[in-house]
XYZ file of C-alpha atoms in Angstrom:
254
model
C 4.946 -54.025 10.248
C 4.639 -51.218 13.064
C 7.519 -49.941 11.857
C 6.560 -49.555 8.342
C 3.659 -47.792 9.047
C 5.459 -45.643 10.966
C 7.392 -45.004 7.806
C 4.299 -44.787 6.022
C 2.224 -41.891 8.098
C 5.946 -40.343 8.499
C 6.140 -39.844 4.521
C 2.606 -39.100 4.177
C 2.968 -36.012 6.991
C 5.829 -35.037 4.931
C 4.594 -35.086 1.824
C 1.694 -32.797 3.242
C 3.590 -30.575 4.749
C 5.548 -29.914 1.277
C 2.122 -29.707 0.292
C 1.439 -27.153 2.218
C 5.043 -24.882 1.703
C 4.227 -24.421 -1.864
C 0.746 -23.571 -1.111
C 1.735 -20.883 1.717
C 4.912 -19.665 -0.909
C 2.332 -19.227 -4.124
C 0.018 -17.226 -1.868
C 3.469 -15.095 -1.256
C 4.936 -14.869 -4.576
C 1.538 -13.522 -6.256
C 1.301 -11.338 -3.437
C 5.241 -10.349 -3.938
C 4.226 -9.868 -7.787
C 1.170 -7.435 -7.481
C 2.784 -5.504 -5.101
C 5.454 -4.982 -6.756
C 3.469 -4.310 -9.965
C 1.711 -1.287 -8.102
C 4.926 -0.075 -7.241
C 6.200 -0.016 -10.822
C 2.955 1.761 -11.116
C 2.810 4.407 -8.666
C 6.597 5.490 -9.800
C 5.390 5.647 -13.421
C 2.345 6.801 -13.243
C 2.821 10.839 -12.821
C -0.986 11.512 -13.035
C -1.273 9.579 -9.653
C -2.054 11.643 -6.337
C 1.608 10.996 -5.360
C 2.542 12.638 -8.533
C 0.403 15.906 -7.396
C 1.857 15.855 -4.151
C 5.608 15.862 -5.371
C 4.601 18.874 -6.796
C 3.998 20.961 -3.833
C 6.461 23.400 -3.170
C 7.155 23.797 0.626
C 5.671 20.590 1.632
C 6.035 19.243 4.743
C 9.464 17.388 5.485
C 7.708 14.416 6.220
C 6.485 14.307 3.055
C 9.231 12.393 1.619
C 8.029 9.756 3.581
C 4.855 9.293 1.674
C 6.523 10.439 -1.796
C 8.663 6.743 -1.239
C 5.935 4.550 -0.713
C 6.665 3.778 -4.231
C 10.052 2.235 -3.754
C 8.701 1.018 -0.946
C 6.061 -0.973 -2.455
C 8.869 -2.008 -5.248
C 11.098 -3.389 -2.078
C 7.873 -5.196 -0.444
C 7.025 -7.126 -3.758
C 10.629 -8.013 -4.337
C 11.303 -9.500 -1.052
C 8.194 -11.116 -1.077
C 9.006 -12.683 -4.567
C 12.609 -13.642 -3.074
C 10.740 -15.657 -0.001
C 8.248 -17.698 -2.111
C 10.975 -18.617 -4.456
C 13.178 -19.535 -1.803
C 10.139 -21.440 -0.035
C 8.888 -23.706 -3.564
C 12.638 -24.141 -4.081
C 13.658 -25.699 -0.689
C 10.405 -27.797 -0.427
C 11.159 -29.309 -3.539
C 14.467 -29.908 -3.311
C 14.310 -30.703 0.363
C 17.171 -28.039 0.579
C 17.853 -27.349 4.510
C 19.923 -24.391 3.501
C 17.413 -22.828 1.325
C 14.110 -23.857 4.047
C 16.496 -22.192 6.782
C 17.194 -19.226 4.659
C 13.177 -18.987 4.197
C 12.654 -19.172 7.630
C 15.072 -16.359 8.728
C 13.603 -14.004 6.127
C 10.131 -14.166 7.188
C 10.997 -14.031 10.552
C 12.915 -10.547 9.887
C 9.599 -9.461 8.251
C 7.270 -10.554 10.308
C 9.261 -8.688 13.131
C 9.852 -5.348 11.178
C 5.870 -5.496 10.439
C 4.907 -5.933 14.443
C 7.860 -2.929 14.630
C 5.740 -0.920 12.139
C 2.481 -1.515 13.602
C 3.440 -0.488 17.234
C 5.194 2.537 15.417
C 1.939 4.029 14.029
C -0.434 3.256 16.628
C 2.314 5.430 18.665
C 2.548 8.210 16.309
C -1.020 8.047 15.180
C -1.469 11.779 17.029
C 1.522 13.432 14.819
C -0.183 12.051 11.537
C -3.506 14.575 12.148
C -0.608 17.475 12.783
C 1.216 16.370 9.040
C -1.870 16.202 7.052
C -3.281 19.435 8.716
C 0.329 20.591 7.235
C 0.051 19.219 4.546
C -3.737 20.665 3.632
C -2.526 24.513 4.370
C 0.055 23.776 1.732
C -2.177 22.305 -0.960
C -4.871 24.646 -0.680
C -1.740 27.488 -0.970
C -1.224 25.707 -4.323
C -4.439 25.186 -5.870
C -5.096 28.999 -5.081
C -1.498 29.651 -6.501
C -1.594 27.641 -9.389
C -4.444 26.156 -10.675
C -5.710 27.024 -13.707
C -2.891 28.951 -13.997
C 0.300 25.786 -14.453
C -1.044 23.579 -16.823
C 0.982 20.664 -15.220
C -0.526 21.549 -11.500
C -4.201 21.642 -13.663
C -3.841 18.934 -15.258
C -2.849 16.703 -12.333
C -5.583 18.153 -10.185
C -8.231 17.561 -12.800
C -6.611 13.710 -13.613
C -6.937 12.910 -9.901
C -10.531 14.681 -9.107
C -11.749 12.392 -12.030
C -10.545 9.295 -10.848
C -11.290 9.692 -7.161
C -15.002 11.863 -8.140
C -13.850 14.672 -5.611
C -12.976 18.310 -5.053
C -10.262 19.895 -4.312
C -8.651 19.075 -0.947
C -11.312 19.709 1.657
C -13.714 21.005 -0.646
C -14.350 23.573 -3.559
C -13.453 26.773 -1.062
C -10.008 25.867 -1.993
C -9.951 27.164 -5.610
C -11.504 30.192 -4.678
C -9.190 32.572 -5.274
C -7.193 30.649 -7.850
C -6.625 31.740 -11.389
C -9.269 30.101 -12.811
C -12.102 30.989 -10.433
C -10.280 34.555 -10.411
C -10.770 34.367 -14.425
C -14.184 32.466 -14.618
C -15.943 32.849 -11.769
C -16.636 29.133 -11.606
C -15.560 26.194 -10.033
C -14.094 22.802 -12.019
C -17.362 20.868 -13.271
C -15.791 18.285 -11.388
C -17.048 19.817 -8.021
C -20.648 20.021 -8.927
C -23.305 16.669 -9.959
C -23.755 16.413 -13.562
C -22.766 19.826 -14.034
C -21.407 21.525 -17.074
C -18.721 24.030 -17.222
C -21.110 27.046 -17.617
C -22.951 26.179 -13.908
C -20.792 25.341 -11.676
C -20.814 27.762 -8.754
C -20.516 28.314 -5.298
C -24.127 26.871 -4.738
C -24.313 24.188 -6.742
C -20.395 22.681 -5.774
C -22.044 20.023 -3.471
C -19.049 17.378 -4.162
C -16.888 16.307 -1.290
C -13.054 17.369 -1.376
C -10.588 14.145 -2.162
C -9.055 14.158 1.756
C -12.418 13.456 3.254
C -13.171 10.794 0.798
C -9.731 9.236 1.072
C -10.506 9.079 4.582
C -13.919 7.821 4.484
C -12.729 5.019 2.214
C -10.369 4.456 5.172
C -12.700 4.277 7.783
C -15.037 2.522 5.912
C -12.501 -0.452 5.083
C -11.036 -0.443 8.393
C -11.988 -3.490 9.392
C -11.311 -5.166 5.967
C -7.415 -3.962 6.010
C -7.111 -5.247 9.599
C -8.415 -8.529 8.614
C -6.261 -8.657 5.800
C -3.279 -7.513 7.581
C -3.896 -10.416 10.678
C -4.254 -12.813 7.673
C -0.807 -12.057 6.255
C 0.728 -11.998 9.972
C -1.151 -15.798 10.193
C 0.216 -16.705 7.214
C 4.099 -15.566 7.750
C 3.956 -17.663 11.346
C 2.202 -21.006 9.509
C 5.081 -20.854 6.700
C 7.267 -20.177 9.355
C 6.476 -23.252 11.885
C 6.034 -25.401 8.449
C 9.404 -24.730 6.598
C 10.949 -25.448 10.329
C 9.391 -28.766 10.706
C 10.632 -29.506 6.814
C 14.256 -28.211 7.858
C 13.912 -30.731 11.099
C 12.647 -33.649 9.226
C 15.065 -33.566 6.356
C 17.763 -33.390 9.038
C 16.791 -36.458 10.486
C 16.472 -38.094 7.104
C 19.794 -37.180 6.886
C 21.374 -38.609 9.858
């Protein structure tokens, strides 16, 4: 009788912990599928900020970097769809292979994120040097360009929209351009409510798109660390779970 119980609670535990593995590996494969959706989307999407950005001539080198976050993104969803898939799979069919493939995979990714982190709380102090870099050149464009290259225009005016800012730092940065040089106005987009016949130099009281990027930043800080400690909490649970499975099929085996 002892014994069958033991059997019992044995099953039970491993029935839960199955449980458990497709729970963890449906949290990752929706994950896995809206990042990489928002990957698809930043590469098609050329009205996006990253689309503006690619068209900077002179930009930083480091630029690339951020110009990739798209393929990046694509990569991050597709691995992420690979491990929940491989994680529902080997549950179900108790597939040691499969549960030790799982395991190895998140492990990899859990240590390249760690690698990340401690990579930009190192280099935090360069990333105030790049986007001082990179303002000097965007300003250099607007003034260049705007209202002047309709494809420059148009990607400045589809991004102040959508983000309710202007310019870079603020609306000093078309002065100078074409079309202040023509008009003698700002974009409407700089000023509250205005209309395209008022919009000067003192009524231009809208924030440029860097400082509001930033403030969203700041302001979600704690939010995207929370989120970020959740994923890490998540990676080591799936991790200790599909090793238990891989350990108690073995023995199953034997």
């Amino acid at each position: 009788m002892p014994h069958r119980q033991n059997n019992s609670s044995r099953m039970g535990c491993f029935g839960f912990l199955k449980v458990m593995m497709f729970a963890f590996n449906g949290i990752i494969f929706l994950a896995g599928a809206a990042i990489l959706g928002v990957g698809i989307w930043v590469k098609v999407d050329s009205g996006s900020i990253l689309g503006l950005l690619k068209g900077i001539k002179d930009a930083p080198a480091e630029m690339n970097q951020i110009l990739n976050v798209g393929y990046l993104l694509i990569a991050v969803g597709a691995v992420l769809l690979i491990i929940g898939f491989l994680g529902c799979c080997g549950a179900m069919k108790e597939s040691r292979c499969m549960l030790l493939l799982f395991f190895v995979i998140v492990l990899v990714v859990f240590i390249a994120e760690v690698a990340g982190a401690v990579v930009i709380l190192v280099f935090k102090p360069l990333a105030g040097e790049l986007i001082e870099k990179l303002g000097t050149k965007v300003v250099q464009n607007i003034k260049k360009d705007y209202g002047e290259n309709v494809d420059v225009t148009a990607l400045w005016n589809a991004t102040m929209d959508t983000l309710k800012c202007c310019g870079f730092y603020n609306y000093t940065d078309f002065t100078g351009s074409p079309f202040e040089m023509r008009t003698h106005l700002y974009p409407q987009q700089c000023c509250h409510g205005a209309v395209f016949s008022s919009c000067n130099d003192t009524s231009a009281t809208i924030t440029g798109c860097f400082p509001k990027f930033k403030q969203l930043i700041d302001e979600n800080t704690i939010a995207i660390v929370a989120v970020a400690l959740g994923i890490a909490a998540l990676e080591i649970m799936a991790m200790v779970v599909s090793m238990t499975l891989y350990c108690i099929i073995g023995s199953k085996s034997d």
